[in-house]
Structures are given as C-alpha cells and as structure tokens.
Short mmCIF file of C-alpha atoms in Angstrom, two decimals:
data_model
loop_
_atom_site.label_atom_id
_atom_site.label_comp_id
_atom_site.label_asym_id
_atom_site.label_seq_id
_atom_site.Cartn_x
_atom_site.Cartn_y
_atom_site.Cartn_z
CA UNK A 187 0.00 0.00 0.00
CA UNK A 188 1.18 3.70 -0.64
CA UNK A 189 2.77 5.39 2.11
CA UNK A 190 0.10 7.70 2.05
CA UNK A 191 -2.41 5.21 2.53
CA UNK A 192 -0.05 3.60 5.56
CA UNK A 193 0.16 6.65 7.43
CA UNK A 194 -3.75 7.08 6.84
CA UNK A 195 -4.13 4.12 9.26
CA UNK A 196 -1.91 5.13 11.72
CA UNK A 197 -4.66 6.49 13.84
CA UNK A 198 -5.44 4.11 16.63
CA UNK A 199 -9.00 2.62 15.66
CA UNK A 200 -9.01 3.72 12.40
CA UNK A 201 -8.70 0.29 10.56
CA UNK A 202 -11.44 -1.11 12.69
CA UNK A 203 -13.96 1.64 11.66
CA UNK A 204 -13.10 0.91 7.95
CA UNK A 205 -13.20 -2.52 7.73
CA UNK A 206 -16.91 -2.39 10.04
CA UNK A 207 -17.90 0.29 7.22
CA UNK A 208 -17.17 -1.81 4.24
CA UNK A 209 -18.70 -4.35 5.27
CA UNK A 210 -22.04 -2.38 6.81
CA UNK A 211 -21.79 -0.91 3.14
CA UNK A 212 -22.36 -4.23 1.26
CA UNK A 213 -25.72 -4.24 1.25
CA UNK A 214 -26.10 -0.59 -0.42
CA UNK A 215 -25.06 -3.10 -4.06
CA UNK A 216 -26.38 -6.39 -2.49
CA UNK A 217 -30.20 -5.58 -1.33
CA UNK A 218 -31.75 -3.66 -4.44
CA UNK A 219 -30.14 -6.57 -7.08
CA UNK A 220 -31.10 -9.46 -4.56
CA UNK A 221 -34.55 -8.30 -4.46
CA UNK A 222 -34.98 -8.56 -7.88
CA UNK A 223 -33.35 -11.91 -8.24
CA UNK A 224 -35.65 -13.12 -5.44
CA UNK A 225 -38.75 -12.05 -6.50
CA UNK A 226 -38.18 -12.81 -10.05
CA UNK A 227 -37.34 -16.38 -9.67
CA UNK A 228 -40.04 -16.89 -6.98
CA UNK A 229 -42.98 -15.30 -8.66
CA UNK A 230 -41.48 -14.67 -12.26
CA UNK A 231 -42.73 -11.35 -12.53
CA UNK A 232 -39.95 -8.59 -13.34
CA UNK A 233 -42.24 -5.90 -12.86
CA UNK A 234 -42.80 -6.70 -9.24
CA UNK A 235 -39.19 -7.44 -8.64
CA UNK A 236 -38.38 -3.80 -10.39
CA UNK A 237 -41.11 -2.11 -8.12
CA UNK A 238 -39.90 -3.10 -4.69
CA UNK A 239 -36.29 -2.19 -5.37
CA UNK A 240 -37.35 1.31 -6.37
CA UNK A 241 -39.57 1.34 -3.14
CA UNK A 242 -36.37 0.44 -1.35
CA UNK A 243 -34.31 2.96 -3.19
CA UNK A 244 -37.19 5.94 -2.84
CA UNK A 245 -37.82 5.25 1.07
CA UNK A 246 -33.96 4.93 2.01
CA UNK A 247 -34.02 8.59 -0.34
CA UNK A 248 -36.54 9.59 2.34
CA UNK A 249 -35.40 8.20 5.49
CA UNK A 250 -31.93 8.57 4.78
CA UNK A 251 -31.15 12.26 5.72
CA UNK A 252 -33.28 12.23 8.72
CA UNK A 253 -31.43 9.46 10.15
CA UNK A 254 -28.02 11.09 9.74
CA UNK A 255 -29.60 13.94 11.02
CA UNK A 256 -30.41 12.71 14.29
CA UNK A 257 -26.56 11.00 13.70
CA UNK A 258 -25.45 14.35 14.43
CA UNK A 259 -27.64 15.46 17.06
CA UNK A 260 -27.40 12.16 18.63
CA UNK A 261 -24.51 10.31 17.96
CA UNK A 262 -24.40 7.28 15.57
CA UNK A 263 -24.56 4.53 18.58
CA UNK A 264 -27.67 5.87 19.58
CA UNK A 265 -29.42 6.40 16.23
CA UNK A 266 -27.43 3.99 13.73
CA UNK A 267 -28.70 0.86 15.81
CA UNK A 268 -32.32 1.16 16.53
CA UNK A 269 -32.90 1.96 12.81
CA UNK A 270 -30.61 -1.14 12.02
CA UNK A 271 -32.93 -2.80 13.57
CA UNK A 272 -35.83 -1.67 11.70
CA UNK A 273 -34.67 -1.76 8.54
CA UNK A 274 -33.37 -5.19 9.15
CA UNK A 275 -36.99 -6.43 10.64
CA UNK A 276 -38.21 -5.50 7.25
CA UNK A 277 -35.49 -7.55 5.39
CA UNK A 278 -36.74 -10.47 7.57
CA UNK A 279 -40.83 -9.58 6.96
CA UNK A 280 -39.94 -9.45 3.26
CA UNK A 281 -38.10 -12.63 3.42
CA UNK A 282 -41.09 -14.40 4.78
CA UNK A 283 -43.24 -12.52 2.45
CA UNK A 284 -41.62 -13.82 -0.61
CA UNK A 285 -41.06 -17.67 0.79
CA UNK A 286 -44.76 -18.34 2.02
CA UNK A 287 -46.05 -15.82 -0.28
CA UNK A 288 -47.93 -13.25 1.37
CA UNK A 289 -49.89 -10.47 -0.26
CA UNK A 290 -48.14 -7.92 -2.03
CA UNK A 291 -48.67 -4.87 -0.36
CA UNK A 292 -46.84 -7.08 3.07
CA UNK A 293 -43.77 -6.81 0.12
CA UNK A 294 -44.01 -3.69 -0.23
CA UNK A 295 -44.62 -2.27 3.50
CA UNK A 296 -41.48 -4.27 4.31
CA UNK A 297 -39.24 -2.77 1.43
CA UNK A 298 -40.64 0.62 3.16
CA UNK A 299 -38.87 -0.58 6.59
CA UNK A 300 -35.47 -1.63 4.75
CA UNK A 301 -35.20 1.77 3.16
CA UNK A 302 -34.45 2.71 6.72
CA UNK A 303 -31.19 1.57 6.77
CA UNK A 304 -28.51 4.40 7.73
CA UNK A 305 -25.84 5.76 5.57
CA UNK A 306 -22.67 3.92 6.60
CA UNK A 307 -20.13 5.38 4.04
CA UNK A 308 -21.56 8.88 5.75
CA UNK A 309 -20.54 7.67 8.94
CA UNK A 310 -17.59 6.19 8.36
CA UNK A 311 -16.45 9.93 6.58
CA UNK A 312 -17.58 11.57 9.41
CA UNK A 313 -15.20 9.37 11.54
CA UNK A 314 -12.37 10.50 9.26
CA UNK A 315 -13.06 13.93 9.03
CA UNK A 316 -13.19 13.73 13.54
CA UNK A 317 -9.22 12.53 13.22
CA UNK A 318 -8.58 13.96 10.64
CA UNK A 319 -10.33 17.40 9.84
CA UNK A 320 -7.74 20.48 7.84
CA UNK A 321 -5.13 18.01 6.86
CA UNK A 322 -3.68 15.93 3.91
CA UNK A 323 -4.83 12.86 5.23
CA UNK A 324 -8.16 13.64 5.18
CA UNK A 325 -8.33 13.89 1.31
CA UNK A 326 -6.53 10.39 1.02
CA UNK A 327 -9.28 9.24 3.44
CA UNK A 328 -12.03 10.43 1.44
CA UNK A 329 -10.08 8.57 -1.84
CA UNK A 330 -9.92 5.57 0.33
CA UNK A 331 -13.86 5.13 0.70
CA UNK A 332 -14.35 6.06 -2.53
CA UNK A 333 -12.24 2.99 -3.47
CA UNK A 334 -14.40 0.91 -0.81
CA UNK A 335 -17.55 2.52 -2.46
CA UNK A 336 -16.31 0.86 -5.95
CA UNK A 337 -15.08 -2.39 -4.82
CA UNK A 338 -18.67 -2.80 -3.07
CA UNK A 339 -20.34 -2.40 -5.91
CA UNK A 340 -18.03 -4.63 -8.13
CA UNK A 341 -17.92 -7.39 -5.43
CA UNK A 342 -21.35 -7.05 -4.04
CA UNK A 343 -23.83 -7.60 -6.82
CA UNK A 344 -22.09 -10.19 -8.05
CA UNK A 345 -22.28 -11.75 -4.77
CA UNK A 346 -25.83 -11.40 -4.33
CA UNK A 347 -27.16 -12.76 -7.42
CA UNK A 348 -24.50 -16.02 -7.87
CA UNK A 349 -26.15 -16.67 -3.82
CA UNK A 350 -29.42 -16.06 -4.90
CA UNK A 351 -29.44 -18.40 -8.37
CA UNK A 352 -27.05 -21.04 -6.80
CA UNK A 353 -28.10 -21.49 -3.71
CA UNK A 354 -31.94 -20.48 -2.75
CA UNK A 355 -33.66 -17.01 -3.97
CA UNK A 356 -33.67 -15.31 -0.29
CA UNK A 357 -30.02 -15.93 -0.18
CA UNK A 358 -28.68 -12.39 -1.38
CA UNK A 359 -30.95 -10.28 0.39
CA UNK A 360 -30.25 -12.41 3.36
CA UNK A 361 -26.47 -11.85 3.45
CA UNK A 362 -26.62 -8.21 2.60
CA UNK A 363 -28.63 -8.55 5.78
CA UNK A 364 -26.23 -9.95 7.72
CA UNK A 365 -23.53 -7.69 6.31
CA UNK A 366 -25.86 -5.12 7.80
CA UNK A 367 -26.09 -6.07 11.07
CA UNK A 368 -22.52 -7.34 11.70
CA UNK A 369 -21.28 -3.38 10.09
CA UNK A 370 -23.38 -1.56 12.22
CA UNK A 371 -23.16 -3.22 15.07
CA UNK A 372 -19.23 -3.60 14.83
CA UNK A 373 -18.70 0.23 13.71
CA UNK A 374 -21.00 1.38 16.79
CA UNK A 375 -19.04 -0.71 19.56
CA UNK A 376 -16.37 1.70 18.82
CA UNK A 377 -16.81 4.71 20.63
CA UNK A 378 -13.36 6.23 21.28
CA UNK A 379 -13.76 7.31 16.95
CA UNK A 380 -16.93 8.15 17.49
CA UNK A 381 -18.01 11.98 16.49
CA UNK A 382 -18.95 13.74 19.30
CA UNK A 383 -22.82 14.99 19.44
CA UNK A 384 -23.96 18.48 18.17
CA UNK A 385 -27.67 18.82 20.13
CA UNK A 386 -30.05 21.04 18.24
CA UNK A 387 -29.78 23.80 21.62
CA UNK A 388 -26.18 24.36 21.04
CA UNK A 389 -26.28 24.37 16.90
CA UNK A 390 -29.19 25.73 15.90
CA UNK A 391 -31.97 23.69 14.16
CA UNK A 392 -32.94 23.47 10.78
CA UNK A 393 -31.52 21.12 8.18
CA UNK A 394 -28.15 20.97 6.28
CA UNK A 395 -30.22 21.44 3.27
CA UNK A 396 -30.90 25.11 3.64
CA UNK A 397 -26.88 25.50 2.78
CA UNK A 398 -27.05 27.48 -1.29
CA UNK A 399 -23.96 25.18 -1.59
CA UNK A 400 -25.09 22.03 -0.39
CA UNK A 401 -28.38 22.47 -3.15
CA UNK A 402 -26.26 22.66 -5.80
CA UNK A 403 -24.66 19.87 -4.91
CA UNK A 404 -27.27 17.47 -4.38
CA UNK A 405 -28.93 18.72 -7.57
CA UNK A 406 -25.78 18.25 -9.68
CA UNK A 407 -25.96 14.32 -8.64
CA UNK A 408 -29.31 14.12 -9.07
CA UNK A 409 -28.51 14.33 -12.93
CA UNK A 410 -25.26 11.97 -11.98
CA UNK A 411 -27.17 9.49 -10.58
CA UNK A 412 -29.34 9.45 -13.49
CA UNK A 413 -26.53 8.86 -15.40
CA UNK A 414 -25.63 6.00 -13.37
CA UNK A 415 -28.77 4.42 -13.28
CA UNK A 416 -29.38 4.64 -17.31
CA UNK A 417 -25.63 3.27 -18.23
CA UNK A 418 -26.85 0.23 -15.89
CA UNK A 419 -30.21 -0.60 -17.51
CA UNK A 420 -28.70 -0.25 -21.23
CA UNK A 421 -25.79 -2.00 -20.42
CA UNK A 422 -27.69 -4.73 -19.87
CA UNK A 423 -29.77 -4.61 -22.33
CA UNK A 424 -27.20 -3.95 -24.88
CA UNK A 425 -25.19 -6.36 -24.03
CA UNK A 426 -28.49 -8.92 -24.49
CA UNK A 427 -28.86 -7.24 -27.87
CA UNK A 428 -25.48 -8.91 -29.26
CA UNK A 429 -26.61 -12.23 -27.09
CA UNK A 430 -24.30 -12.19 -24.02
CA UNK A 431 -26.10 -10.95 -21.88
CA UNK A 432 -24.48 -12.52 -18.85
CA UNK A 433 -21.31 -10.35 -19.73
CA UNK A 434 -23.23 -6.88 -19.05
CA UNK A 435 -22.20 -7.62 -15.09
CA UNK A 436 -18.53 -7.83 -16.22
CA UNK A 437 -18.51 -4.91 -18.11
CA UNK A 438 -20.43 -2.49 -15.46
CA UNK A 439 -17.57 -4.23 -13.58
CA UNK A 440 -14.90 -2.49 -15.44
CA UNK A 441 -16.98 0.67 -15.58
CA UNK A 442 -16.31 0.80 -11.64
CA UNK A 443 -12.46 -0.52 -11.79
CA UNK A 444 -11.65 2.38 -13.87
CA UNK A 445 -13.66 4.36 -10.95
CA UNK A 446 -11.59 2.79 -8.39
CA UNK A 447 -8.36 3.21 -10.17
CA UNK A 448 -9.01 6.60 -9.91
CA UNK A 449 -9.42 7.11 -6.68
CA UNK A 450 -6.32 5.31 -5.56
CA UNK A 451 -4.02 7.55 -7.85
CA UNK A 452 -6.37 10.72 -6.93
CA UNK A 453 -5.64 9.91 -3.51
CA UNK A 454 -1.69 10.23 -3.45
CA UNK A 455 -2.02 13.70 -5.42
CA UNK A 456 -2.34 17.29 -3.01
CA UNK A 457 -3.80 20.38 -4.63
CA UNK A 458 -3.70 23.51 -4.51
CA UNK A 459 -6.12 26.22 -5.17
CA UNK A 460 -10.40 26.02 -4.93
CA UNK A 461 -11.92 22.79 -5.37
CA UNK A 462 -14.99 24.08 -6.96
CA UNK A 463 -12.71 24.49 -10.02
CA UNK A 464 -11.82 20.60 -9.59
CA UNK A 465 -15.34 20.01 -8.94
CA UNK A 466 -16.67 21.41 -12.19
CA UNK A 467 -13.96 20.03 -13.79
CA UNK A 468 -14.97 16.68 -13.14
CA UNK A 469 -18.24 17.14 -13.99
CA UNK A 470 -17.91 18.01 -17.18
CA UNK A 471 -15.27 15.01 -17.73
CA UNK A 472 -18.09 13.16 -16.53
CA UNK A 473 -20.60 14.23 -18.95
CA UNK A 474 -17.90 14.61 -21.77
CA UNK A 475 -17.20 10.22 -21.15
CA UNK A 476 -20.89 9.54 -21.93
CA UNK A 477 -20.36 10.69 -26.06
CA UNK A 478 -18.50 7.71 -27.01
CA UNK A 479 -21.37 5.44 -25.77
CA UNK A 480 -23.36 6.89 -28.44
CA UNK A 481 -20.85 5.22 -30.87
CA UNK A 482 -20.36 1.59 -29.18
CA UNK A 483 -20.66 -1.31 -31.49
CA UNK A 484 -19.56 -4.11 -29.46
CA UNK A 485 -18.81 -5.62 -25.57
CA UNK A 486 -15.14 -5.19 -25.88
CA UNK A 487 -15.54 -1.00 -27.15
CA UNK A 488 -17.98 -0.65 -24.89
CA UNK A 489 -15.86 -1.98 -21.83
CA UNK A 490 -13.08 0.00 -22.84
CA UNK A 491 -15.36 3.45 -23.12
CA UNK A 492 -16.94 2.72 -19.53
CA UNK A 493 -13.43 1.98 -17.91
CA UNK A 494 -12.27 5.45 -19.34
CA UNK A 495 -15.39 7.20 -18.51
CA UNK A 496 -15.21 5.85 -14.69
CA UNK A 497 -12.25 7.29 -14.25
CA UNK A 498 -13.92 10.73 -13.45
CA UNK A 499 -15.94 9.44 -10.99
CA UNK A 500 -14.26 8.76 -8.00
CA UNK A 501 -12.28 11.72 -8.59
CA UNK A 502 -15.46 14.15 -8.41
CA UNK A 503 -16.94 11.85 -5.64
CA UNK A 504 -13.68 12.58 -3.67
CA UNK A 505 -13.79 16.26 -4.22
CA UNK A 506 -17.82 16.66 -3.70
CA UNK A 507 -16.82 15.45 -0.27
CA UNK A 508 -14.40 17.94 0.56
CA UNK A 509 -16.95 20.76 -0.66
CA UNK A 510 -19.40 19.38 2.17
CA UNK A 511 -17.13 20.24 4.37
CA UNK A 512 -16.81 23.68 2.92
CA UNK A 513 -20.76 24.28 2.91
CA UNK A 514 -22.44 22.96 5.70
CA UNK A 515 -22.22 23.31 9.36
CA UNK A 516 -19.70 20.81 10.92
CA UNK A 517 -22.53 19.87 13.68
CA UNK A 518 -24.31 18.96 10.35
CA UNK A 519 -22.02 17.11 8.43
CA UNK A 520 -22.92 13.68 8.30
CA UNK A 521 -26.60 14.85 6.68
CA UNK A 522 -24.69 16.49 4.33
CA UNK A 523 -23.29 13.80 2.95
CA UNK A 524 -26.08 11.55 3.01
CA UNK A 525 -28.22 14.28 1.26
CA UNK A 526 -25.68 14.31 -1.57
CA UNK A 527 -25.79 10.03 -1.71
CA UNK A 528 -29.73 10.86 -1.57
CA UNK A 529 -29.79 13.54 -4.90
CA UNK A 530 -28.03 10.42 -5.97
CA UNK A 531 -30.17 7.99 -5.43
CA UNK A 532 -33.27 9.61 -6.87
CA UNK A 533 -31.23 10.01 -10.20
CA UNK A 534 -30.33 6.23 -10.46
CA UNK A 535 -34.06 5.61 -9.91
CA UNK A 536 -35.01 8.23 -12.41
CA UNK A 537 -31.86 7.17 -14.89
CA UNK A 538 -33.16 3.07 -14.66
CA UNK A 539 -36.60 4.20 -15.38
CA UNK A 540 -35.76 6.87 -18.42
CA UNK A 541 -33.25 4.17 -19.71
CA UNK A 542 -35.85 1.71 -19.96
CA UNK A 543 -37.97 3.36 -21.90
CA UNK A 544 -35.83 4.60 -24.49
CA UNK A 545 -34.90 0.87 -25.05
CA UNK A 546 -38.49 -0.46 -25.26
CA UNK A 547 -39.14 2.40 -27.83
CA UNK A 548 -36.25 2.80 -29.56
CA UNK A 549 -33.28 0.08 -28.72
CA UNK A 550 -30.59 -0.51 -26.59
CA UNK A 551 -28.44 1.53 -28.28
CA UNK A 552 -30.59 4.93 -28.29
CA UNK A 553 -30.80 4.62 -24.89
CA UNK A 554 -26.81 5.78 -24.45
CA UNK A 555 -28.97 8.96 -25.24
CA UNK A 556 -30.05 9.30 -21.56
CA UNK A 557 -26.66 9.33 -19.64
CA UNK A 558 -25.74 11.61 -22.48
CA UNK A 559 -28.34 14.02 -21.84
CA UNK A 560 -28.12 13.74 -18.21
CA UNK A 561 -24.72 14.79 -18.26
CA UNK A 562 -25.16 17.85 -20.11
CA UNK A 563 -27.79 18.54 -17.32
CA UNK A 564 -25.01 18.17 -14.48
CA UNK A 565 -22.88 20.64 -16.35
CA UNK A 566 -25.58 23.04 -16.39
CA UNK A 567 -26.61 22.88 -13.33
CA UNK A 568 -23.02 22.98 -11.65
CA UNK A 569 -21.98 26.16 -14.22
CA UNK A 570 -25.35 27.85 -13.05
CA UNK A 571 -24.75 27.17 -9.27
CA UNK A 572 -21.03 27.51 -9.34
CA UNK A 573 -20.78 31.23 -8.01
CA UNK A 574 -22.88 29.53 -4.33
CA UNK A 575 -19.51 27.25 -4.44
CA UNK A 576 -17.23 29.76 -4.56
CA UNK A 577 -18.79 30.84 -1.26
CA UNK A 578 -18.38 28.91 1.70
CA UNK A 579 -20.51 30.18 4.61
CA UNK A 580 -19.05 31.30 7.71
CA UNK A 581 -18.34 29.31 10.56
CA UNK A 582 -18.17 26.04 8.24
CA UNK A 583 -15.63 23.45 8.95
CA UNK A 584 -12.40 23.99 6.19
CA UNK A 585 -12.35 22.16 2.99
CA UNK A 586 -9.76 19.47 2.04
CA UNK A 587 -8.28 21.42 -0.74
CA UNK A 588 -5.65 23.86 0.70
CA UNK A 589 -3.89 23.37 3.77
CA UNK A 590 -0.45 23.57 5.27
CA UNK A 591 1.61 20.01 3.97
CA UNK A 592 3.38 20.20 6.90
CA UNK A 593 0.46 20.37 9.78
CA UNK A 594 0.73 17.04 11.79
CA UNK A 595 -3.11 15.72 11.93
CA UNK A 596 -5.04 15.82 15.12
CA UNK A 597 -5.81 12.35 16.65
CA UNK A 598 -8.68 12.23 18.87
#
C-alpha cells in the first residue's frame, strides 16, 4: 500500500472503523439486485421485482437524511442501531413474504422498513473527518472510501445474485442482511472514533439542506445518478442485444475498476487552489465520457469506453466530499453527505426508469442517449450554481483542498 495510505491508518481505531464500514456498506449493491433476483425467480414477474427495489431505493431517499440527522444530534450509537434494527426487521418480513407468499402490499410495506437503513459510508467519513479534519490525510481518506464505495459495488452484486441463483432465492438479500447487522453493530461498539454529538440547543436547528452550496450539490448528482442508473439498464440490455447478456455484469464491472483506479491515484495527489474548479472540472469530464457510448458497437468497445469514462468518478466523488465540508455546518455534516448520496439515489431511480424506456421504444443503443443528456444537465446545473460554491458560509468546517503540507493531523 502507498505510504500515504499507511500513514492514513496510523490512527489508533481507524482500521477497525473501515473494515466495520465496508462491510455495513455491502448491502447498499447487495439488497436492491437481490430483491430482484428473489422475487423474479419466486414469482417470475420482473415488474414486481423492479417495483420493490425502487420502493427500497425511494424510502432509504426519504429516510436517509433524517437518520443522519439525528446521527449528528445524537450520535451514531444511539441512532445507527435502533434503525438497524428496523430496517433489518423488514429484510426479515420481506423474506417471509416472498417464501410463504404473502400479499403484495406485506412486500411492499417491508421494502418501506429496509429503506431505513442508515448511511454507513456517511458515517464512516464523518469518523475521518473527527481525526482527521484540515489536513492531507483527510483527502486520502475520502479517496480511500471512494475505493471501498467501488469495490462494493463490483464485489457485491455479483455476490448477491450467484447466492441467490445457486443457492436459494432469499439468499442475497439475506447476506446483505447480515452484512448489515454485523457493520453496524461492529462500527458502533467503537466509541473512542466516534463523532462527538452536536444537540439542536447548542447548533441551531434546521436542516443541512438550507446551505445554497449544499443544493447545488445534491442537484448536480441528481442528474449523476441518473446517469448512473441509465448506463446500468442499457448496459444490460445492450449487451443482451449482441446475445451475451451474462457479460453486461462484467462490463459495469470495469466501468467501476476504472472508478476505483481513480481514486487510488487521486488519492496520493495534493492540490492547490479552490476545489470548486476541480469540482466542475470533473463534472464536465463526466458528462464529456458519456459521447462515445453513443458510438459503441460491441462488448469489448464498450468496456473500454466505460473503464475510461469511470475514471472521473471517484475523482469528483472525492472532491464533492471535501466541498461538504466547505458548505455545511460541521454539527451537520454527516446529513450532508447523506443528502448528496440521496440527490443520488433519486437520479439512479429516475436514470433506470428513463433508460428503460428509451430501449423499449427505440433500442438498446438509443438509450446511451439518456446518460448523455443527463450529463449535459449536471454541467448546467453545476456552471449555473457555481458562483454559491465559490462561497463557503461562515463558521463552516475547512475544505480538504488547501492546507499547510506540513500540519501534523489531530488524533482524537
């Protein structure tokens, strides 16, 4: 491992936290794709299958901000594992559901209860920013999870469904369950990295939302995820279209390796200067990757396009985290994040959905169209909002960008 990376763990605690967060974040890649393997080889019916995972996806949208934002006020051992425990009683209720099979709206009321589940790759940043907050190390933390982020979702869906066709159809959700319970529960028996509490009486109420910055943020990955979502669905579809169809998983595979390759190299760079600039930056390169998608003619040009255009991902992911920091409240920060992986989530949703349409009318290959246009939307919404970037509100807690290379970090 780079040095970089070494001295990142240095911090008594710090490897424990990680590892519990990685593995609390499996189910984020597991639980949507397992529930659609389940129900589709139980029942048959796709459309069912399709509908629950977005009821998953839209209630964790939902519930996902409020439970980081009693996080803060809170703590995370306080909050993180009563609404484990509800969103994992609804993974159990929906298991039961789908092997006796109970009515559908049971399906659907537990799906509501799994979208509960809490943000882990927010907490786990939080955790990092606590140890590590106005030095280097805290930008090669943030490229670290980012990595994590990437190998979760190359290792976890394939996980899922080869457990789920293999071996029984509950079995994918079931271990993403497990992963769920054994993360949280690990990462909240460590208190000494634990963020301390901001209560509402010494903060101020209100939510992180009402930061100018943190809007256009969350709006500019609203189009992202919509770009994510879309490249998924045609993907697939295109890769059905030329009859391998089972391939489409490795090359959405290589679409996040060239993500993750970026963020390990991103991570041993320092900058100087804003990192709205970098920001912007990236989301153009983001939108700028989806053109040669409208041109694929084949697996092996489309693997090679997707590797190249991940490789602006991480790198934007990285520095979106860093303008958090920059933009909202530091007694708010972990529902920052999480309403940035939220304006996320609601664009995969609304990507999936768009991208299946365009296939059904049109074919797999017009419906490259839809990341396309979704990226021009990210670059016009982060040109239009970049002057609220370029001011960080008072009192916020310093962003990764600039700092002094020779300040020692801060342990707690």
């Amino acid at each position: 491992m780079p040095s970089p990376y070494r001295a990142l763990f240095a911090a008594p605690g710090s490897r424990a936290f990680s590892a519990a967060g990685f593995l609390g974040r499996m189910p984020l890649s597991m639980m949507g794709i397992g529930v659609v393997t389940m129900i589709s080889q139980v029942t048959g019916r796709y459309g069912l299958a399709g509908a629950l995972s977005a009821t998953i996806a839209l209630s964790a949208a939902l519930a996902g901000p409020q439970v980081s934002r009693l996080v803060d006020r809170y703590g995370q051992r306080r909050v993180l594992r009563p609404a484990t425990l509800l969103s994992l009683s609804g993974a159990a209720v929906l298991l039961c559901a789908a092997h006796y099979g109970w009515p559908e709206w049971v399906l659907f009321v537990a799906c509501v209860g799994i979208g509960c589940v809490p943000s882990l790759g927010a907490m786990v940043r939080a955790r990092w920013a606590a140890l590590y907050r106005g030095t280097p190390r805290l930008h090669t933390a943030y490229s670290f999870e980012s990595v994590v982020d990437e190998v979760c979702f190359i290792v976890g869906p394939i996980v899922s469904i080869g457990l789920s066709t293999a071996w029984f159809p509950e079995a994918g959700p079931l271990l993403a369950a497990c992963f769920l319970a054994v993360g949280v529960f690990w990462l909240t028996a460590q208190r000494a990295t634990e963020p301390a509490p901001h209560p509402r009486e010494q903060e101020g109420g209100g939510s992180a939302l009402r930061s100018r910055g943190l809007q256009v943020l969350v709006a500019t990955f609203a189009a992202t995820g919509t770009i994510f979502g879309a490249v998924d669905v045609v993907t697939v579809a295109f890769a059905e279209e030329e009859g391998h169809k089972a391939a489409a998983s490795v090359v959405l595979a290589v679409y996040a390796l060239g993500s993750c390759v970026a963020g390990l190299v991103f991570g041993l760079l320092h900058f100087a200067g804003a990192p709205e600039r970098r920001w912007l930056l990236g989301v153009c390169a983001m939108a700028v990757s989806m053109i040669p998608l409208l041109l694929v003619g084949n697996l092996p040009f489309l693997a090679v396009a997707l590797f190249v255009a991940g490789l602006s991902i991480a790198p934007t992911m990285i520095t979106t985290m860093s303008l958090i920091e920059e933009h909202v409240p530091r007694a708010q920060l972990t529902e920052g994040m999480t309403w940035v992986s939220t304006g996320l989530a609601v664009g995969v949703a609304l990507g999936s959905s768009a991208g299946g349409w365009v296939i059904d009318a049109a074919g797999a290959r017009a419906g490259y169209g839809v990341p396309a246009v979704a990226g021009a939307v990210a670059v016009a919404v982060g040109f239009l909002g970049y002057r609220r970037l370029e001011q960080p509100a008072p009192g916020r807690g310093g962003f990764v960008g600039q700092h002094d290379e020779h300040e020692e970090p801060h342990v707690a």
